mmCIF file of C-alpha atoms in Angstrom:
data_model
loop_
_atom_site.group_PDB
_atom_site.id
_atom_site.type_symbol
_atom_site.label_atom_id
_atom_site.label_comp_id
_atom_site.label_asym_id
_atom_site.label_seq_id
_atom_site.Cartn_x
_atom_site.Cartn_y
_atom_site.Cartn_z
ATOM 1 C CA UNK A 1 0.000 0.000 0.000
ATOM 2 C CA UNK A 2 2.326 2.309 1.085
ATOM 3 C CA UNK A 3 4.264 1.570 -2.373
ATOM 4 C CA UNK A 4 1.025 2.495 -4.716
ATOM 5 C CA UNK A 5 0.415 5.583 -2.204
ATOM 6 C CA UNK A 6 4.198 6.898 -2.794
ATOM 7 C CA UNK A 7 3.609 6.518 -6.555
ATOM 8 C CA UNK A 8 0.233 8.805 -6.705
ATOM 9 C CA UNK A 9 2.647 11.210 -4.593
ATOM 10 C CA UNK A 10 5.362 11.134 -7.057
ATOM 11 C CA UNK A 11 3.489 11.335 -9.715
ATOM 12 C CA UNK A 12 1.480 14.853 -8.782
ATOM 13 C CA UNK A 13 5.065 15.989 -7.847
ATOM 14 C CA UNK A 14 6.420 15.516 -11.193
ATOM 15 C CA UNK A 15 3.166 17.153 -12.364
ATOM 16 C CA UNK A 16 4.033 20.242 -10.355
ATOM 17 C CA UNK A 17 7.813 20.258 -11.175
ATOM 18 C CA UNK A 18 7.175 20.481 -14.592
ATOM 19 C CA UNK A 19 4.116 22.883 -14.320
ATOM 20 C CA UNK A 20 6.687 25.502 -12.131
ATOM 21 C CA UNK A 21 9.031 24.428 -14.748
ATOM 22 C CA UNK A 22 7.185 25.578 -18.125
ATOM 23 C CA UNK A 23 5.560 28.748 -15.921
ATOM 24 C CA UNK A 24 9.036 29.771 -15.349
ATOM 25 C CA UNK A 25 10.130 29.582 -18.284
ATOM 26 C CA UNK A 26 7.521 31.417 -19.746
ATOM 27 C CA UNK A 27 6.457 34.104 -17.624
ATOM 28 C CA UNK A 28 6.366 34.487 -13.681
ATOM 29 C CA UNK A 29 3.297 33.443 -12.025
ATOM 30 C CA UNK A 30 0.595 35.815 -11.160
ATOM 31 C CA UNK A 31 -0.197 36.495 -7.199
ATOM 32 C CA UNK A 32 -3.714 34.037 -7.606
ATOM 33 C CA UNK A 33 -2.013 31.070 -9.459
ATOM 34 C CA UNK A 34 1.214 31.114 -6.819
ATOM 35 C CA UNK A 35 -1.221 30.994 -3.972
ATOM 36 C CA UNK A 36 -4.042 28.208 -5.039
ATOM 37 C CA UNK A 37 -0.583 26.789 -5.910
ATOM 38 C CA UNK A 38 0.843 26.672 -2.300
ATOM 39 C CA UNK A 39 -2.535 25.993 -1.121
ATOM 40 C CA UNK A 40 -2.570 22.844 -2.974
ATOM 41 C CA UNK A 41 1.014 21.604 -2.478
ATOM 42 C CA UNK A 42 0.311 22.013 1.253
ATOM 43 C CA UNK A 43 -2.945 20.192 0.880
ATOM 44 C CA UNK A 44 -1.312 17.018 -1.097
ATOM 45 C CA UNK A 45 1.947 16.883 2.023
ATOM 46 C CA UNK A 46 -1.123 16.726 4.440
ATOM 47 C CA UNK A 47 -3.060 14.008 2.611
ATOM 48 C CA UNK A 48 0.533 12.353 2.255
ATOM 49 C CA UNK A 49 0.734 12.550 5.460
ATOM 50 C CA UNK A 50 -2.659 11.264 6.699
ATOM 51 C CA UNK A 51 -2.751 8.112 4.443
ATOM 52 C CA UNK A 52 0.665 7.000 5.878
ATOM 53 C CA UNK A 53 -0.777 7.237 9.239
ATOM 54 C CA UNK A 54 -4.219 5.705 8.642
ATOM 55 C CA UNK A 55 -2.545 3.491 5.716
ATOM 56 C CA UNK A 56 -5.650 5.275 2.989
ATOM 57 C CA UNK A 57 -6.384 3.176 0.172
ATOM 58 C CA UNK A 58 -4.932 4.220 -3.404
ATOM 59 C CA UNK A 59 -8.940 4.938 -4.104
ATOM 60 C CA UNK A 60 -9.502 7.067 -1.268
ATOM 61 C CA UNK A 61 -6.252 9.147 -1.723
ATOM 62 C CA UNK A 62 -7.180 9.635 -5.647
ATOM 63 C CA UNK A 63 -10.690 10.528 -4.090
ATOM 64 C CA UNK A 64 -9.370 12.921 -1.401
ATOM 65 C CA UNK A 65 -7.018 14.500 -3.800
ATOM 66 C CA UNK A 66 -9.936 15.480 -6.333
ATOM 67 C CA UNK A 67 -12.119 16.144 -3.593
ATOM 68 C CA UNK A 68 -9.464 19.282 -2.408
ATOM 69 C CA UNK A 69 -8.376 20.236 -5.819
ATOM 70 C CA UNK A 70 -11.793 20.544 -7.065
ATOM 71 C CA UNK A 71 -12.737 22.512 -3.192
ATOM 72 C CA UNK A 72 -9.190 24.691 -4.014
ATOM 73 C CA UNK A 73 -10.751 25.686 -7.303
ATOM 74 C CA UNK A 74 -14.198 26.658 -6.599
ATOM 75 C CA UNK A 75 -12.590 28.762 -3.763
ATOM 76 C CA UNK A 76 -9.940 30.060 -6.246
ATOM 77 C CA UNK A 77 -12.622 30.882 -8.806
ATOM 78 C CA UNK A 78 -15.469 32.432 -6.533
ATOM 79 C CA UNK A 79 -12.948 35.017 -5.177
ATOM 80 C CA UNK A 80 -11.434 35.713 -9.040
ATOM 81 C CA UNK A 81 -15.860 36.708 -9.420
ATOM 82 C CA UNK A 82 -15.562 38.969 -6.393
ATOM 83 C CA UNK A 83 -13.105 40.562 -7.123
ATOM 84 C CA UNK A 84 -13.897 40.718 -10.937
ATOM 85 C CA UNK A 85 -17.586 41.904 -9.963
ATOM 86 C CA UNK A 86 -16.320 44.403 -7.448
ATOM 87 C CA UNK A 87 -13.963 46.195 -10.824
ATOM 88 C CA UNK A 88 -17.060 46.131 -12.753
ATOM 89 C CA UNK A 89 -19.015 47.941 -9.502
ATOM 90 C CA UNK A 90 -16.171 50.726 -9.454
ATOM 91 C CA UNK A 91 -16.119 50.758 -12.940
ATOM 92 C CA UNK A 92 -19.659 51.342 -13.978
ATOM 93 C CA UNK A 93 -19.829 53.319 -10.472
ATOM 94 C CA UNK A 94 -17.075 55.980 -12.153
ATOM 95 C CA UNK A 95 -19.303 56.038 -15.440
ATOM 96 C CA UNK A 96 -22.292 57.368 -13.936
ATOM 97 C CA UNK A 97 -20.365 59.536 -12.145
ATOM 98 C CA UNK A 98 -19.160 60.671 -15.810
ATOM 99 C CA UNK A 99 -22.638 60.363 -16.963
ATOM 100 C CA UNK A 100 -24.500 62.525 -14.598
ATOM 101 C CA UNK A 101 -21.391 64.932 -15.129
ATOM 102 C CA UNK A 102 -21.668 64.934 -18.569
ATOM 103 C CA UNK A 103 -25.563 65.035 -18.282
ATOM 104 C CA UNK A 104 -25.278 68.212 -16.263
ATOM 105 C CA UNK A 105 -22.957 70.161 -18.692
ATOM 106 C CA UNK A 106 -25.508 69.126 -21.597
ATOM 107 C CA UNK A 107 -28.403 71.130 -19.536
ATOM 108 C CA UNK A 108 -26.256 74.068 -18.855
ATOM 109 C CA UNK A 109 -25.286 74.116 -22.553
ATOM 110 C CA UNK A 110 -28.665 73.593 -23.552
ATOM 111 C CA UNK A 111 -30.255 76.788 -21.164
ATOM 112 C CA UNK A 112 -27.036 78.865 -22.447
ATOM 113 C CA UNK A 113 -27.590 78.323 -26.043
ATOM 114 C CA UNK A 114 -31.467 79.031 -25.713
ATOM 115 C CA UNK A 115 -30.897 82.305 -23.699
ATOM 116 C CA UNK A 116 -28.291 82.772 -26.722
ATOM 117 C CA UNK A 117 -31.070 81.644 -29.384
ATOM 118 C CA UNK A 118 -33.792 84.356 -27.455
ATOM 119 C CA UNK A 119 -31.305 87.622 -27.466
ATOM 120 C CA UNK A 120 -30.734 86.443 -31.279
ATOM 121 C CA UNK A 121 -34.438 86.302 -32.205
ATOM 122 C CA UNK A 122 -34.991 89.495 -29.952
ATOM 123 C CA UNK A 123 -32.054 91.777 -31.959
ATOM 124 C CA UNK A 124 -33.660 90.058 -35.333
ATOM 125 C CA UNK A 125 -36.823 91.269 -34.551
ATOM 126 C CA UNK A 126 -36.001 94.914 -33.124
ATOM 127 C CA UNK A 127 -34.605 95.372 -36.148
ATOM 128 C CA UNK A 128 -37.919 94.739 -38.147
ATOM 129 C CA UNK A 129 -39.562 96.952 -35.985
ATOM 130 C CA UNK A 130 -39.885 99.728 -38.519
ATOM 131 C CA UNK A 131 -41.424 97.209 -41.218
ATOM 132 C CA UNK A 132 -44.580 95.859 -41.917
ATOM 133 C CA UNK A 133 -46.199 93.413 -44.698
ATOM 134 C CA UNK A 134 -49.237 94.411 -47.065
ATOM 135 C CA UNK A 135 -51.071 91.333 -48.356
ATOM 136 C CA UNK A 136 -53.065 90.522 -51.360
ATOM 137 C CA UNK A 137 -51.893 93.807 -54.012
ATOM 138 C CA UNK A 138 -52.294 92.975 -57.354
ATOM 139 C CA UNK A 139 -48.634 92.514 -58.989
ATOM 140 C CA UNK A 140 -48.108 94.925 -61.869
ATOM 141 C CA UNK A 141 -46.042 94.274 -65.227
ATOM 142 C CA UNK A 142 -42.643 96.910 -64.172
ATOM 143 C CA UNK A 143 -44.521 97.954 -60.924
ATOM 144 C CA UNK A 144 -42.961 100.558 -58.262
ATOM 145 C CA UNK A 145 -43.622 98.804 -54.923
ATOM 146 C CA UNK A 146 -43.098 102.100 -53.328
ATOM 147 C CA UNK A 147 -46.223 104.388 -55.839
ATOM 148 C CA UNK A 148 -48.666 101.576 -54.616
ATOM 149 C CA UNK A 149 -47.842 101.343 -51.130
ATOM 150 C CA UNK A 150 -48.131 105.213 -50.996
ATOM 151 C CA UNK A 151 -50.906 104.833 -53.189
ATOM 152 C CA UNK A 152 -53.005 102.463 -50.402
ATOM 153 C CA UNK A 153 -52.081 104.109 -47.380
ATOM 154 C CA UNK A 154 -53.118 107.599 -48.819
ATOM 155 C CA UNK A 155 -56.650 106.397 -50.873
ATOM 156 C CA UNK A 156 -57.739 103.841 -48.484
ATOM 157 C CA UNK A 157 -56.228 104.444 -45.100
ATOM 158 C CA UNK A 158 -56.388 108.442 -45.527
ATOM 159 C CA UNK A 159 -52.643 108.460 -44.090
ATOM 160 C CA UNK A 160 -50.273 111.799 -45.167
ATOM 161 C CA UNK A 161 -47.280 108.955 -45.764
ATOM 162 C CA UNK A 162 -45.936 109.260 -49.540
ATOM 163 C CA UNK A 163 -43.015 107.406 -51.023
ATOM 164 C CA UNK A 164 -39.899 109.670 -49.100
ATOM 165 C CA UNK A 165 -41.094 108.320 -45.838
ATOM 166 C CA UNK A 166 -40.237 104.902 -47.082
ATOM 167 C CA UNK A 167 -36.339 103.680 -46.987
ATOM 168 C CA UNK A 168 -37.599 100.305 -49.398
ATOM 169 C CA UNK A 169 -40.653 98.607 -50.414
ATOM 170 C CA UNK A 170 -40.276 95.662 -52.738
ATOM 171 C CA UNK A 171 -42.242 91.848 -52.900
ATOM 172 C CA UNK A 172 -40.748 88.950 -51.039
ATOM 173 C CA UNK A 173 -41.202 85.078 -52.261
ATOM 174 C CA UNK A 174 -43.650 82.942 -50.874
ATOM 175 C CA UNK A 175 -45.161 79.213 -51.469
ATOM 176 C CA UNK A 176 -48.560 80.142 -52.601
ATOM 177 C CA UNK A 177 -48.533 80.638 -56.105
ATOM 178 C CA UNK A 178 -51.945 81.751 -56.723
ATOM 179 C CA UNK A 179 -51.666 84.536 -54.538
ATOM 180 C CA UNK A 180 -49.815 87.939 -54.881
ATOM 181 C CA UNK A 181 -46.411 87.678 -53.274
ATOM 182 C CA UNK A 182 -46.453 90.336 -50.616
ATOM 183 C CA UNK A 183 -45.070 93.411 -50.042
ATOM 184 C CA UNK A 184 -42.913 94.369 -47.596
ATOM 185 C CA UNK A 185 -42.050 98.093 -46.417
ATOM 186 C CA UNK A 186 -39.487 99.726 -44.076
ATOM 187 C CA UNK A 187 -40.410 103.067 -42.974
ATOM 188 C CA UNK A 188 -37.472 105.788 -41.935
ATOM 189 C CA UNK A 189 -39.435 106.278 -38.762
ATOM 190 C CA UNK A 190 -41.002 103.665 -36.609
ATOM 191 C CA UNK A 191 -43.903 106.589 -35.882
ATOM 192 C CA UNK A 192 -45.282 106.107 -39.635
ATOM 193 C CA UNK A 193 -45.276 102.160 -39.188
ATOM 194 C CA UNK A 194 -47.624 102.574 -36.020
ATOM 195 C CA UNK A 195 -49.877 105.253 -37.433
ATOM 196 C CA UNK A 196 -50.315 102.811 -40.462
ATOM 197 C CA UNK A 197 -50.997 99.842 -37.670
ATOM 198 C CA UNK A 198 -53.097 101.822 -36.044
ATOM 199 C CA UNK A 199 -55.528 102.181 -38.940
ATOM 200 C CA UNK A 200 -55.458 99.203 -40.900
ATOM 201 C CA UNK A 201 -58.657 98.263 -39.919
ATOM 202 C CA UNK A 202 -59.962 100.394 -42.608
ATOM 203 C CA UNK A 203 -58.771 97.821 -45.185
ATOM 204 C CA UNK A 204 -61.522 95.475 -44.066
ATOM 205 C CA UNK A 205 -62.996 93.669 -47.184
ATOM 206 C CA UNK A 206 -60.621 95.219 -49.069
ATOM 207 C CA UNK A 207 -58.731 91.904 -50.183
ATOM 208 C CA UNK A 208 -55.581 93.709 -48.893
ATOM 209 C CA UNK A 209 -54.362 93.511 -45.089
ATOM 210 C CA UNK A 210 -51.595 94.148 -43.013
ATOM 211 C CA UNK A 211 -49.383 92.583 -40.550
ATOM 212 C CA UNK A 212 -46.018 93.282 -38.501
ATOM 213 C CA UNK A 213 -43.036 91.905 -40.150
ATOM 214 C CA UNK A 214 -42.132 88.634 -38.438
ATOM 215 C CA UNK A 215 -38.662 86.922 -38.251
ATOM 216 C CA UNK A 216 -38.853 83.082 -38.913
ATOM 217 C CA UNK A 217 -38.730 82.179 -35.402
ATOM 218 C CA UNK A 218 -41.615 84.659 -34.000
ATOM 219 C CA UNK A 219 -44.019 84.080 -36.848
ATOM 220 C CA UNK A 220 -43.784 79.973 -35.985
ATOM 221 C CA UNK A 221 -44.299 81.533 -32.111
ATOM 222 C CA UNK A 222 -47.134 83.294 -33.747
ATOM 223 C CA UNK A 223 -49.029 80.985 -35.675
ATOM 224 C CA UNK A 224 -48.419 77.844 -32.823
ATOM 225 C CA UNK A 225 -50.094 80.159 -30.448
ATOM 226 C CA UNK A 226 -53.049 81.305 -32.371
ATOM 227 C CA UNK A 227 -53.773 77.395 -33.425
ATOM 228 C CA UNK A 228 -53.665 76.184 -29.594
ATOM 229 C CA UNK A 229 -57.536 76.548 -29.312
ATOM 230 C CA UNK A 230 -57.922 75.060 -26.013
ATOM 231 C CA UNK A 231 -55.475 77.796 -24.296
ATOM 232 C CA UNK A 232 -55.951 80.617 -26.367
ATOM 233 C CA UNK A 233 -58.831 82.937 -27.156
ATOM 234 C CA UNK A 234 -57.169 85.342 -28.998
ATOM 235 C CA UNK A 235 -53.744 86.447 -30.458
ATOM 236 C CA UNK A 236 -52.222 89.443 -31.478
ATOM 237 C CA UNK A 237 -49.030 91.075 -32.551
ATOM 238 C CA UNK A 238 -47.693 94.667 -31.266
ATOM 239 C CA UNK A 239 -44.298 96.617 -31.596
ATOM 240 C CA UNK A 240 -42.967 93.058 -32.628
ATOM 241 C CA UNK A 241 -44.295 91.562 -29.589
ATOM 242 C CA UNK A 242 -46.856 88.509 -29.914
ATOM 243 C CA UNK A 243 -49.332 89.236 -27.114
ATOM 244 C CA UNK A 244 -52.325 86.464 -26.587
ATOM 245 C CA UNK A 245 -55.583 85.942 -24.429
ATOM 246 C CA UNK A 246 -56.330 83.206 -22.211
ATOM 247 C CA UNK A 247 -60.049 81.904 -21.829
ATOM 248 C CA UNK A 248 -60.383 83.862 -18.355
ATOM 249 C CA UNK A 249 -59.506 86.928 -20.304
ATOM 250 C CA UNK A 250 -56.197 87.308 -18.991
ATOM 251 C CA UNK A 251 -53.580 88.775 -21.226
ATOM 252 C CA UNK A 252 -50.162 87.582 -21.338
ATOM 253 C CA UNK A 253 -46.783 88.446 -23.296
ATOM 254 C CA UNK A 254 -45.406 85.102 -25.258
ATOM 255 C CA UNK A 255 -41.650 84.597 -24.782
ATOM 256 C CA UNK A 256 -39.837 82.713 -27.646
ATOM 257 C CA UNK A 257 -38.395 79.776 -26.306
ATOM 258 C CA UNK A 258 -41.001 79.032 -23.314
ATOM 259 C CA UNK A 259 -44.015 76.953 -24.462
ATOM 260 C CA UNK A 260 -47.213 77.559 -23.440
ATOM 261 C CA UNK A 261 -47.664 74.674 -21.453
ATOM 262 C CA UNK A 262 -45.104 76.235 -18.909
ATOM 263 C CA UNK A 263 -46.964 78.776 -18.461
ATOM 264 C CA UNK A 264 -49.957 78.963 -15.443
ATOM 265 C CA UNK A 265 -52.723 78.973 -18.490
ATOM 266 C CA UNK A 266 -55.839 77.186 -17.753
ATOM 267 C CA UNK A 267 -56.908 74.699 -20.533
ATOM 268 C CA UNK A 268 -60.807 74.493 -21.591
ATOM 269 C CA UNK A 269 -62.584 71.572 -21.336
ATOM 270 C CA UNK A 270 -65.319 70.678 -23.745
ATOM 271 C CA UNK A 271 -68.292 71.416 -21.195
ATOM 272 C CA UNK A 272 -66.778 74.866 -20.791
ATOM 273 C CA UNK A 273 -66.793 75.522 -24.905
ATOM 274 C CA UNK A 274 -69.399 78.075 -25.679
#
């Protein structure tokens, strides 16, 4: 017995020489491997031990053997997860971090560029402030934008304004095509603009009306706010300024950028619809 138990000794020894053997050769052992290592040459000098007091059968040392090798391993193994689990943990821990960080920056861009967007829409439309828009004039083979204009406002809204108050007048392109393109005018003072806003209500089933001139951004503010039924009553534009009525009569100033729904305006429910 002792013979057969001596041989299963030798031979995981040679096992383990040349396993340190090749390792050494090719690279030097990494902190784990070197101590599951140690672990389980201690374990095989105790089982050595053991049988050659209790005289163990070849069977049972093979047994015991696999037994602790296979207990080594799953030991080995489950703290390799920890500790691999525990990287991931700080690692996706730091990424949020990043996240959230990165997340925060977007916001603060996001407010800065639309208080950047606002003062850009707010210089484009002070300068427009002097112009308004005449729809529905009848375009003329080799017209002068500037005889008719003077032409309406004098016959049909009894103003004094003739073509020197006028710095231009010409038509501007739009996507109707069976519709006169309309005018626009830019007056040299921003007093003969208002009278004429004043008193285009004379041009009431005239087929030609007028409306403040409207940068890109405001007229979408414009026409968003007069189609939002269920908030708004009524919608108007003044000095450039889109002003609008709620359904308690309230009157409010609409700020580009800032929708409606952030605003404390009461929506109307069907059994409140006249």
């Amino acid at each position: 017995m002792a013979t057969g138990t001596n041989s299963i000794f030798s031979y995981f020894k040679r096992k383990r020489s040349v396993s340190s053997t090749s390792s050494a050769s090719s690279s030097s052992p990494s902190p784990d491997s070197k101590k599951i290592k140690d672990s389980l040459e201690d374990t095989f000098t105790c089982i050595q031990e053991e049988s050659q007091e209790s005289a163990m059968s070849e069977t049972n040392i093979v047994e015991r053997v696999t037994k602790e090798i296979e207990s080594k391993l799953d030991t080995f193994f489950d703290n390799i997860k920890d500790k691999i689990r525990e990287e991931i943990k700080d690692v996706l821990e730091g990424v949020m971090k990043r996240l959230h960080g990165l997340e925060t920056r977007v916001d603060v861009l996001d407010k800065e560029n639309l208080e950047l967007k606002r003062k850009l829409v707010s210089l484009e439309q002070y300068g427009r402030r002097p112009n308004i828009r005449i729809f529905g004039v009848k375009e003329e083979p080799r017209e002068e934008c500037k005889a008719q204009v003077a032409k309406i406002l004098q016959t049909k809204l009894n103003l004094d304004i003739n073509e020197e108050d006028m710095d231009a007048a010409h038509r501007v392109p739009q996507r109707a095509k069976d519709r006169p393109k309309p005018i626009i005018v830019r007056f040299f003072k921003r007093e003969s603009k208002e009278k004429v806003m004043r008193s285009r209500k004379n041009l009431k089933n005239s087929g030609i009306s007028i409306a403040e001139d409207l940068c890109a951004e405001m007229l979408h503010l414009y026409n968003r706010i007069k189609s939002d039924t269920l908030r708004v009553q009524d919608a108007w534009v003044w000095r450039g300024e889109i002003f609008f009525k709620d359904h308690r009569g309230a009157v409010h100033k609409a700020q580009y950028g800032k929708p409606l729904q952030d605003m404390d305006i009461p929506i109307m429910r069907y059994r409140d619809k006249p």
